[in-house]
Coordinates of C-alpha atoms in Angstrom, one line a residue:
Chain A
X1 CA 122.0 148.7 -69.1
X2 CA 122.7 145.8 -66.8
X3 CA 126.0 145.1 -68.5
X4 CA 126.9 148.8 -68.4
X5 CA 126.3 148.9 -64.7
X6 CA 128.3 145.7 -64.1
X7 CA 131.3 147.2 -66.0
X8 CA 131.0 150.5 -64.2
X9 CA 130.4 149.2 -60.7
X10 CA 132.4 146.0 -60.6
X11 CA 134.8 145.6 -63.5
X12 CA 136.2 149.1 -63.6
X13 CA 137.2 149.5 -59.9
X14 CA 138.6 145.9 -59.6
X15 CA 140.4 146.2 -63.0
X16 CA 142.0 149.5 -61.9
X17 CA 143.4 147.9 -58.7
X18 CA 144.6 144.9 -60.7
X19 CA 146.4 147.2 -63.1
X20 CA 148.1 149.1 -60.2
X21 CA 149.1 145.8 -58.6
X22 CA 150.6 144.4 -61.9
X23 CA 152.5 147.6 -62.5
X24 CA 153.9 147.7 -59.0
X25 CA 154.8 144.0 -59.4
X26 CA 156.8 144.7 -62.6
X27 CA 158.6 147.6 -60.9
X28 CA 159.4 145.4 -57.9
X29 CA 160.5 142.5 -60.1
X30 CA 162.9 144.8 -62.0
X31 CA 164.3 146.3 -58.8
X32 CA 164.7 143.0 -57.0
X33 CA 166.1 141.0 -59.9
X34 CA 168.5 143.7 -61.1
X35 CA 171.4 143.2 -58.7
X36 CA 171.7 139.5 -59.5
X37 CA 171.4 140.2 -63.2
X38 CA 174.2 142.9 -63.0
X39 CA 176.4 140.4 -61.2
X40 CA 175.8 137.7 -63.8
X41 CA 176.5 140.1 -66.7
X42 CA 179.7 141.3 -65.1
X43 CA 181.0 137.7 -64.7
X44 CA 180.0 136.9 -68.3
X45 CA 181.7 140.1 -69.4
X46 CA 178.7 141.4 -71.3
X47 CA 177.3 144.9 -71.3
X48 CA 173.7 144.8 -72.3
X49 CA 171.8 147.9 -73.4
X50 CA 169.2 149.1 -70.8
X51 CA 166.3 147.5 -72.8
X52 CA 168.1 144.2 -73.1
X53 CA 168.9 144.4 -69.4
X54 CA 165.2 145.0 -68.6
X55 CA 164.2 142.0 -70.6
X56 CA 166.8 139.8 -68.8
X57 CA 165.5 140.8 -65.4
X58 CA 162.1 139.6 -66.4
X59 CA 163.2 136.2 -67.7
X60 CA 165.5 134.7 -65.1
X61 CA 164.9 131.0 -64.5
X62 CA 165.0 131.4 -60.7
X63 CA 164.3 135.1 -60.1
X64 CA 164.2 136.6 -56.7
X65 CA 160.9 138.1 -57.7
X66 CA 159.2 136.5 -60.7
X67 CA 157.5 138.8 -63.1
X68 CA 153.7 138.5 -63.6
X69 CA 154.0 137.1 -67.1
X70 CA 156.4 134.4 -65.9
X71 CA 153.9 133.3 -63.3
X72 CA 151.1 133.4 -65.8
X73 CA 153.1 131.3 -68.2
X74 CA 153.9 128.8 -65.5
X75 CA 150.2 128.6 -64.5
X76 CA 149.3 128.1 -68.1
X77 CA 151.8 125.4 -68.7
X78 CA 150.9 123.5 -65.5
X79 CA 147.2 123.7 -65.9
X80 CA 146.3 123.6 -69.6
X81 CA 149.2 121.8 -71.2
X82 CA 149.5 118.8 -68.9
X83 CA 147.0 116.1 -68.1
X84 CA 145.0 117.3 -65.0
X85 CA 145.7 114.1 -63.1
X86 CA 149.5 114.2 -63.7
X87 CA 151.6 115.1 -60.7
X88 CA 152.9 118.2 -62.6
X89 CA 149.4 119.7 -63.0
X90 CA 148.3 122.4 -60.6
X91 CA 144.8 121.2 -61.2
X92 CA 145.7 117.9 -59.6
X93 CA 147.3 119.6 -56.6
X94 CA 144.5 122.1 -56.3
X95 CA 142.1 119.1 -56.3
X96 CA 144.0 117.4 -53.5
X97 CA 143.8 120.6 -51.4
X98 CA 140.2 121.2 -52.4
X99 CA 139.1 117.8 -51.3
X100 CA 140.7 118.3 -47.8
X101 CA 139.2 121.8 -47.7
X102 CA 135.7 120.7 -48.5
X103 CA 135.6 117.8 -46.1
X104 CA 137.1 119.9 -43.4
X105 CA 134.7 122.7 -44.1
X106 CA 131.7 120.3 -44.0
X107 CA 132.8 118.9 -40.7
X108 CA 133.7 122.4 -39.3
X109 CA 130.3 123.8 -40.3
X110 CA 128.4 120.9 -38.8
X111 CA 130.5 121.2 -35.6
X112 CA 130.0 124.9 -35.4
X113 CA 126.2 124.7 -35.8
X114 CA 126.0 121.9 -33.2
X115 CA 128.1 124.0 -30.8
X116 CA 125.9 127.1 -31.4
X117 CA 122.7 125.1 -30.8
X118 CA 124.2 123.8 -27.6
X119 CA 125.3 127.2 -26.4
X120 CA 122.0 128.8 -27.2
X121 CA 119.9 126.2 -25.4
X122 CA 122.1 125.2 -22.4
X123 CA 123.1 128.1 -20.1
X124 CA 126.0 126.0 -18.6
X125 CA 127.5 125.6 -22.0
X126 CA 127.2 129.3 -22.7
X127 CA 129.2 130.1 -19.7
X128 CA 131.8 127.3 -19.9
X129 CA 132.3 126.7 -23.6
X130 CA 132.7 130.0 -25.3
X131 CA 136.0 131.1 -23.5
X132 CA 137.5 127.8 -24.6
X133 CA 136.4 128.2 -28.1
X134 CA 137.9 131.6 -28.3
X135 CA 141.1 130.3 -26.6
X136 CA 141.3 127.5 -29.2
X137 CA 141.7 130.2 -32.0
X138 CA 144.6 132.0 -30.3
X139 CA 146.9 129.0 -30.8
X140 CA 148.9 129.5 -34.0
X141 CA 147.7 127.0 -36.5
X142 CA 151.3 126.6 -37.8
X143 CA 152.3 125.3 -34.4
X144 CA 149.5 122.9 -33.9
X145 CA 149.2 121.5 -37.4
X146 CA 152.4 119.4 -37.3
X147 CA 151.4 118.0 -33.9
X148 CA 148.0 116.9 -35.3
X149 CA 149.6 115.3 -38.3
X150 CA 152.3 113.5 -36.3
X151 CA 149.8 112.4 -33.6
X152 CA 147.3 111.1 -36.1
X153 CA 149.9 109.3 -38.2
X154 CA 151.2 107.6 -35.0
X155 CA 147.7 106.0 -34.7
X156 CA 147.7 105.1 -38.4
X157 CA 145.6 108.0 -39.7
X158 CA 147.2 109.6 -42.7
X159 CA 146.2 111.2 -46.0
X160 CA 143.1 113.4 -46.3
X161 CA 141.7 113.2 -42.8
X162 CA 144.4 114.9 -40.8
X163 CA 144.4 117.9 -43.2
X164 CA 140.6 118.0 -43.1
X165 CA 140.8 118.1 -39.3
X166 CA 143.0 121.1 -39.4
X167 CA 140.5 122.8 -41.7
X168 CA 137.7 121.8 -39.3
X169 CA 139.7 123.3 -36.5
X170 CA 139.9 126.6 -38.3
X171 CA 136.4 126.7 -39.8
X172 CA 134.1 125.6 -36.9
X173 CA 134.9 128.9 -35.0
X174 CA 133.4 131.5 -37.4
X175 CA 130.4 129.3 -37.9
X176 CA 129.9 128.7 -34.1
X177 CA 130.2 132.4 -33.3
X178 CA 128.0 133.5 -36.2
X179 CA 125.3 130.9 -35.5
X180 CA 125.2 131.8 -31.8
X181 CA 124.4 135.3 -32.9
X182 CA 122.0 134.1 -35.6
X183 CA 120.1 131.7 -33.4
X184 CA 119.6 134.5 -30.9
X185 CA 118.6 137.0 -33.5
X186 CA 114.8 136.5 -33.4
X187 CA 113.1 139.4 -31.6
X188 CA 111.2 138.9 -28.4
X189 CA 107.9 139.4 -30.2
X190 CA 108.5 136.3 -32.4
X191 CA 109.6 134.3 -29.4
X192 CA 106.5 135.4 -27.4
X193 CA 104.4 134.4 -30.4
X194 CA 105.8 130.9 -30.4
X195 CA 105.2 130.7 -26.7
X196 CA 101.5 131.6 -27.2
X197 CA 101.3 128.6 -29.5
X198 CA 103.0 126.5 -26.7
X199 CA 105.7 125.6 -29.2
X200 CA 108.4 123.3 -27.7
X201 CA 112.1 124.1 -28.0
X202 CA 112.6 121.9 -31.0
X203 CA 109.7 123.6 -32.9
X204 CA 111.0 127.1 -31.9
X205 CA 114.5 126.1 -33.1
X206 CA 113.3 124.6 -36.3
X207 CA 110.6 127.1 -37.3
X208 CA 112.0 130.4 -35.9
X209 CA 115.6 130.3 -34.8
X210 CA 117.1 128.4 -37.7
X211 CA 115.3 130.4 -40.5
X212 CA 116.2 133.6 -38.7
X213 CA 119.9 132.6 -38.6
X214 CA 120.2 131.9 -42.3
X215 CA 121.8 135.2 -43.3
X216 CA 124.3 134.8 -40.4
X217 CA 125.0 131.3 -41.5
X218 CA 126.1 132.2 -45.0
X219 CA 128.2 135.2 -43.8
X220 CA 130.1 133.0 -41.4
X221 CA 130.4 130.2 -44.0
X222 CA 132.2 132.6 -46.3
X223 CA 134.8 133.2 -43.6
X224 CA 134.9 129.6 -42.7
X225 CA 135.5 128.3 -46.2
X226 CA 138.5 130.6 -46.7
X227 CA 139.8 129.5 -43.3
X228 CA 139.3 125.9 -44.4
X229 CA 141.5 126.4 -47.4
X230 CA 144.3 128.0 -45.3
X231 CA 144.0 125.0 -42.9
X232 CA 144.3 122.5 -45.7
X233 CA 147.4 124.2 -47.2
X234 CA 149.0 124.5 -43.8
X235 CA 148.2 120.9 -43.1
X236 CA 150.1 119.9 -46.3
X237 CA 153.3 121.5 -45.2
X238 CA 154.4 119.0 -42.6
X239 CA 153.3 115.9 -44.6
X240 CA 156.6 115.8 -46.5
X241 CA 155.2 117.7 -49.5
X242 CA 153.6 114.8 -51.3
X243 CA 150.7 116.6 -53.0
X244 CA 148.5 119.7 -52.8
X245 CA 149.0 123.4 -53.1
X246 CA 150.9 123.4 -49.8
X247 CA 153.3 120.8 -51.0
X248 CA 154.0 122.9 -54.2
X249 CA 154.8 125.9 -52.0
X250 CA 157.2 123.8 -49.9
X251 CA 158.8 122.1 -52.9
X252 CA 159.2 125.5 -54.5
X253 CA 161.0 126.9 -51.6
X254 CA 163.3 123.8 -51.2
X255 CA 164.5 124.2 -54.8
X256 CA 164.2 128.0 -55.0
X257 CA 161.6 127.6 -57.7
X258 CA 160.1 131.1 -57.1
X259 CA 158.0 131.0 -60.2
X260 CA 156.4 127.7 -58.9
X261 CA 155.7 129.2 -55.5
X262 CA 153.9 132.2 -57.0
X263 CA 152.0 130.0 -59.4
X264 CA 150.9 127.8 -56.6
X265 CA 149.9 130.9 -54.6
X266 CA 147.8 132.2 -57.4
X267 CA 146.2 128.8 -57.9
X268 CA 145.3 128.8 -54.2
X269 CA 143.8 132.3 -54.5
X270 CA 141.7 131.3 -57.5
X271 CA 140.4 128.3 -55.6
X272 CA 139.6 130.6 -52.6
X273 CA 137.8 133.1 -54.8
X274 CA 135.8 130.3 -56.4
X275 CA 134.8 128.8 -53.1
X276 CA 133.8 132.1 -51.5
X277 CA 131.8 133.1 -54.6
X278 CA 130.1 129.7 -54.5
X279 CA 129.0 130.2 -50.9
X280 CA 127.9 133.7 -51.8
X281 CA 125.8 132.5 -54.7
X282 CA 124.2 129.8 -52.6
X283 CA 123.4 132.4 -49.9
X284 CA 121.8 134.7 -52.5
X285 CA 119.8 131.8 -53.9
X286 CA 118.5 130.7 -50.5
X287 CA 117.7 134.3 -49.5
X288 CA 115.7 134.8 -52.6
X289 CA 113.8 131.6 -51.9
X290 CA 113.1 132.9 -48.4
X291 CA 111.4 136.0 -49.7
X292 CA 114.2 138.5 -49.1
X293 CA 113.3 141.9 -50.6
X294 CA 114.9 142.3 -54.1
X295 CA 117.3 145.2 -54.2
Chain B
X1 CA 77.6 131.2 -15.8
X2 CA 81.2 131.0 -14.8
X3 CA 83.4 133.8 -16.1
X4 CA 85.9 132.9 -18.8
X5 CA 88.6 135.0 -17.2
X6 CA 88.6 135.6 -13.5
X7 CA 91.2 137.7 -11.7
X8 CA 91.2 138.1 -8.0
X9 CA 93.5 140.7 -6.3
X10 CA 96.1 140.3 -8.9
X11 CA 99.5 141.8 -8.2
X12 CA 102.6 142.0 -10.3
X13 CA 105.9 143.6 -9.4
X14 CA 108.8 143.5 -11.9
X15 CA 112.3 143.5 -10.4
X16 CA 114.5 145.8 -12.5
X17 CA 118.0 147.2 -12.0
X18 CA 116.3 150.5 -10.9
X19 CA 114.4 148.7 -8.2
X20 CA 110.9 147.1 -8.2
X21 CA 108.2 148.4 -10.6
X22 CA 104.7 147.9 -9.4
X23 CA 103.0 147.1 -12.7
X24 CA 99.7 145.6 -11.5
X25 CA 98.0 146.3 -8.2
X26 CA 94.9 144.6 -6.8
X27 CA 93.3 143.8 -10.1
X28 CA 89.9 142.1 -9.7
X29 CA 88.0 141.5 -12.9
X30 CA 85.6 138.9 -14.3
X31 CA 85.1 138.6 -18.1
X32 CA 82.2 136.5 -19.3
X33 CA 82.0 134.4 -22.5
X34 CA 81.2 136.4 -25.6
X35 CA 82.1 139.8 -24.1
X36 CA 84.2 142.4 -25.8
X37 CA 86.2 144.0 -23.1
X38 CA 88.6 146.9 -23.7
X39 CA 91.4 147.8 -21.4
X40 CA 92.1 151.5 -21.7
X41 CA 94.6 153.7 -20.0
X42 CA 97.7 155.8 -20.4
X43 CA 101.1 154.1 -21.0
X44 CA 102.4 152.5 -17.9
X45 CA 99.0 151.6 -16.5
X46 CA 99.6 147.9 -16.9
X47 CA 97.0 147.2 -19.6
X48 CA 99.4 145.2 -21.7
X49 CA 100.9 143.5 -18.7
X50 CA 97.4 142.4 -17.6
X51 CA 96.8 140.9 -21.1
X52 CA 100.2 139.2 -20.9
X53 CA 99.3 137.7 -17.6
X54 CA 96.1 136.3 -19.0
X55 CA 98.2 134.8 -21.9
X56 CA 100.8 133.4 -19.5
X57 CA 103.5 135.6 -20.9
X58 CA 104.1 137.1 -17.5
X59 CA 103.8 135.6 -14.1
X60 CA 101.8 137.4 -11.4
X61 CA 103.5 137.9 -8.0
X62 CA 100.3 137.9 -6.0
X63 CA 96.5 137.1 -6.2
X64 CA 95.0 134.5 -8.4
X65 CA 93.8 134.3 -12.0
X66 CA 91.9 131.6 -13.9
X67 CA 91.3 131.3 -17.6
X68 CA 88.6 128.9 -18.7
X69 CA 88.7 127.6 -15.2
X70 CA 92.4 126.6 -15.5
X71 CA 95.6 128.4 -14.7
X72 CA 96.9 130.6 -17.5
X73 CA 99.6 128.1 -18.2
X74 CA 97.2 125.2 -18.7
X75 CA 95.0 127.5 -20.8
X76 CA 98.0 128.4 -23.0
X77 CA 98.9 124.7 -23.4
X78 CA 95.3 123.9 -24.3
X79 CA 95.5 126.8 -26.8
X80 CA 92.6 128.6 -25.3
X81 CA 93.4 131.9 -26.9
X82 CA 94.8 133.6 -30.0
X83 CA 97.1 136.5 -29.3
X84 CA 97.4 139.5 -31.6
X85 CA 100.4 141.8 -31.0
X86 CA 100.8 145.5 -31.7
X87 CA 103.0 144.6 -34.6
X88 CA 101.9 141.9 -37.1
X89 CA 105.0 139.8 -36.2
X90 CA 104.8 137.8 -39.4
X91 CA 107.9 135.7 -40.2
X92 CA 109.5 137.5 -43.1
X93 CA 110.7 134.2 -44.7
X94 CA 107.2 132.7 -44.8
X95 CA 104.5 133.6 -47.3
X96 CA 101.2 135.0 -46.0
X97 CA 99.6 131.6 -46.3
X98 CA 102.5 129.9 -44.5
X99 CA 102.5 132.5 -41.8
X100 CA 98.8 131.8 -41.1
X101 CA 99.6 128.0 -41.1
X102 CA 102.4 128.5 -38.6
X103 CA 100.4 127.8 -35.4
X104 CA 98.7 124.9 -37.1
X105 CA 102.0 123.4 -37.9
X106 CA 103.1 123.8 -34.3
X107 CA 99.9 122.1 -33.2
X108 CA 100.5 119.2 -35.5
X109 CA 97.4 119.6 -37.7
X110 CA 97.3 117.7 -40.9
X111 CA 98.2 119.4 -44.1
X112 CA 94.7 119.1 -45.7
X113 CA 93.0 120.6 -42.6
X114 CA 95.7 123.3 -42.5
X115 CA 95.0 124.3 -46.1
X116 CA 91.2 124.5 -45.4
X117 CA 91.7 126.7 -42.3
X118 CA 94.2 129.0 -44.0
X119 CA 91.8 129.5 -46.9
X120 CA 88.8 130.1 -44.6
X121 CA 90.6 132.6 -42.4
X122 CA 92.2 134.5 -45.3
X123 CA 88.7 134.9 -46.7
X124 CA 87.4 136.1 -43.3
X125 CA 90.0 139.0 -43.2
X126 CA 89.6 139.7 -46.9
X127 CA 93.1 138.7 -48.0
X128 CA 92.2 136.2 -50.8
X129 CA 94.8 136.3 -53.6
X130 CA 97.7 137.2 -51.3
X131 CA 98.5 133.6 -50.3
X132 CA 101.9 133.6 -51.9
X133 CA 103.1 137.1 -51.2
X134 CA 105.7 137.7 -48.6
X135 CA 104.9 140.1 -45.7
X136 CA 107.0 143.0 -47.0
X137 CA 104.9 143.0 -50.2
X138 CA 101.8 143.9 -48.1
X139 CA 100.7 147.2 -46.5
X140 CA 100.7 147.5 -42.7
X141 CA 97.0 147.1 -42.5
X142 CA 97.1 144.0 -44.6
X143 CA 99.9 142.6 -42.5
X144 CA 97.9 143.1 -39.3
X145 CA 94.8 141.4 -40.9
X146 CA 97.1 138.5 -41.8
X147 CA 98.2 138.3 -38.1
X148 CA 94.5 138.3 -37.0
X149 CA 93.8 135.5 -39.5
X150 CA 96.8 133.7 -38.0
X151 CA 95.3 134.1 -34.5
X152 CA 91.9 132.9 -35.7
X153 CA 93.2 129.9 -37.5
X154 CA 93.8 128.3 -34.1
X155 CA 90.0 128.5 -33.6
X156 CA 90.3 129.8 -30.1
X157 CA 87.3 130.8 -28.0
X158 CA 89.1 133.9 -27.0
X159 CA 91.1 136.6 -28.7
X160 CA 93.6 138.7 -26.8
X161 CA 94.5 141.8 -28.8
X162 CA 97.3 144.1 -27.7
X163 CA 96.8 147.5 -29.4
X164 CA 96.5 145.6 -32.8
X165 CA 95.7 148.8 -34.7
X166 CA 97.9 151.2 -32.8
X167 CA 100.5 151.5 -35.5
X168 CA 98.0 152.1 -38.4
X169 CA 96.6 155.3 -39.8
X170 CA 93.0 156.4 -38.9
X171 CA 91.4 155.4 -42.2
X172 CA 92.7 151.8 -42.1
X173 CA 92.0 151.7 -38.4
X174 CA 88.3 152.6 -38.9
X175 CA 88.0 149.9 -41.6
X176 CA 89.6 147.2 -39.4
X177 CA 87.5 148.2 -36.4
X178 CA 84.3 147.7 -38.3
X179 CA 85.6 144.4 -39.7
X180 CA 86.6 143.2 -36.3
X181 CA 83.2 144.1 -35.0
X182 CA 81.5 142.0 -37.7
X183 CA 83.9 139.2 -37.0
X184 CA 83.1 139.3 -33.3
X185 CA 79.3 139.3 -34.0
X186 CA 79.7 136.4 -36.4
X187 CA 82.0 134.2 -34.2
X188 CA 80.8 135.1 -30.7
X189 CA 84.3 134.9 -29.4
X190 CA 85.4 136.5 -26.1
X191 CA 87.7 139.5 -26.9
X192 CA 90.0 141.3 -24.6
X193 CA 91.3 144.4 -26.4
X194 CA 94.0 146.7 -25.2
X195 CA 93.9 150.3 -26.6
X196 CA 94.7 153.9 -25.8
X197 CA 92.1 155.2 -28.1
X198 CA 88.8 156.3 -26.5
X199 CA 86.6 156.1 -29.7
X200 CA 88.0 152.7 -30.6
X201 CA 87.2 151.4 -27.1
X202 CA 83.7 152.8 -27.1
X203 CA 83.0 151.7 -30.7
X204 CA 84.1 148.1 -30.1
X205 CA 83.4 147.1 -26.5
X206 CA 80.6 145.8 -24.4
X207 CA 82.5 146.9 -21.3
X208 CA 85.4 149.3 -20.9
X209 CA 88.0 148.8 -18.1
X210 CA 89.6 152.2 -17.4
X211 CA 93.1 151.7 -15.8
X212 CA 95.4 154.2 -14.2
X213 CA 99.2 154.1 -13.8
X214 CA 101.8 153.8 -11.0
X215 CA 100.8 151.3 -9.7
X216 CA 98.7 149.9 -12.6
X217 CA 95.2 149.4 -11.3
X218 CA 91.5 149.4 -12.3
X219 CA 90.0 152.9 -11.9
X220 CA 86.5 152.1 -13.1
X221 CA 84.5 149.7 -15.3
X222 CA 82.1 151.3 -17.7
X223 CA 79.2 149.4 -19.5
X224 CA 78.9 150.2 -23.1
X225 CA 75.5 149.1 -24.3
X226 CA 75.4 150.4 -27.8
X227 CA 73.8 147.2 -29.2
X228 CA 75.2 144.7 -31.6
X229 CA 74.7 146.7 -34.8
X230 CA 77.2 149.5 -34.9
X231 CA 77.8 151.4 -38.1
X232 CA 80.8 153.7 -38.1
X233 CA 78.7 156.9 -37.8
X234 CA 77.3 155.7 -34.4
X235 CA 80.3 157.6 -33.2
X236 CA 78.5 160.9 -33.6
X237 CA 75.4 159.9 -31.6
X238 CA 74.8 161.4 -28.1
X239 CA 74.8 157.9 -26.5
X240 CA 78.3 157.2 -27.9
X241 CA 79.6 160.6 -26.9
X242 CA 78.2 160.2 -23.4
X243 CA 80.1 157.0 -22.9
X244 CA 83.2 158.5 -24.4
X245 CA 82.9 161.4 -22.0
X246 CA 82.6 159.0 -19.1
X247 CA 85.7 157.2 -20.2
X248 CA 87.6 160.4 -20.6
X249 CA 86.6 161.6 -17.1
X250 CA 87.7 158.2 -15.7
X251 CA 91.1 158.6 -17.4
X252 CA 91.5 162.1 -16.1
X253 CA 90.7 161.2 -12.5
X254 CA 93.0 158.2 -12.6
X255 CA 95.8 160.4 -13.9
X256 CA 95.4 163.2 -11.3
X257 CA 96.2 160.7 -8.6
X258 CA 99.9 161.4 -9.2
X259 CA 99.5 165.0 -8.3

């Protein structure tokens, strides 16, 4: 029953879309790789049958558009057949990016919560701070990331921290905005109730505002952790492509290794899905512990 | 004996975007210890506002008021009263027992004492066995009983109740009315009770304050000497009906003011 519903409600729709994407991808791979293949064949003086030609478009070493199975093969080779700590392993690069993502996410979440608590309690901050926070997110991260890396390396800070800071920069925003809303979500009745108990601000924050904001907290953390990953990947681009998903993307584009680029992209997506799912599960667990009505 | 609540020429005008609203006008009222006083009137007569002024949830703009011989603010800080709202206002993320313990946590009462008081007050409102349920698992009447237990756990001398049974159906309301009366007889607390139900007011009160709207003011104060022992069917006796008639007349007169 439960399994049947899972298949019907989740697996079937997602699987259908996946199938459509893979089919479209194959068609695109054929269409985009065909001109180069025709060129190569003409120079070599061979005239392949159409089925031979089709296979050739799907097995170029540096295709314009790699076919799905080439990407899967590359992923397989670079995750399962090499040692996870070797520089060729995508697991190694994903771990480098993940560590920057998680530390940036932790700092960003903490910063976002602190800003929200400040904004909710200090009217001056509410008026002065929020426009700047919003303005901070209108700056393209691609423009500011190299500056952060260069400035920090000038004062001797390199490695994980600069990337984490870019993640922080991207992830504090959804948390701050979501938490301002969450901390203000208790209704007047509950606030009046705390007032009849002569509760002070800390008690009201701790016993009412924070518990009331928990659903908002997890929703904004889902956005924040995805933004953190983007931040970490972007932060890896100007470091000279040493390690991480971002460096794999950059190295791939230097050497026209399109299959590597796609494999790195897919690896990044898998990490993102895992992270968002993890936050989602944590949210469900906490909600259940806090007595949320079971659906 | 000094009155527990004493209001002299109390005035309150709200400033709103549509201009000032005269919510309370020239309210003079003394309530003695152990009384059960109902504030009754149509919506907009300021009965809830008056209760909120006593509780220091609103500030009067004129006149004076004392609660336990202090200002309402000092009385609130000394936790002189327990307040019961129209809705139960339980925190959905706390179990019933934890909800009742909430004011005690705020007051910094030790865990052992908290547990005792929670247990006693849950027994008082007949909610034993529901300690670990969450509010949504209880009916509306049970939620409101939990909120009364929460107000009582503070051990206040005074209960301020703002239409606590207004959202409940008549059967549950009758039941809670008689429970409240027993509770009042047992604990001898001063109760100020806001309602718009005439039978409820007559059944519960020792005195009924009839209020009229725009501006909110006291029309008349009616004594209600039905004695301490009040079974539910007292509501069909001539004495009861006479008082109810008096209250109804008062409400009608107060209302016809508007013309």
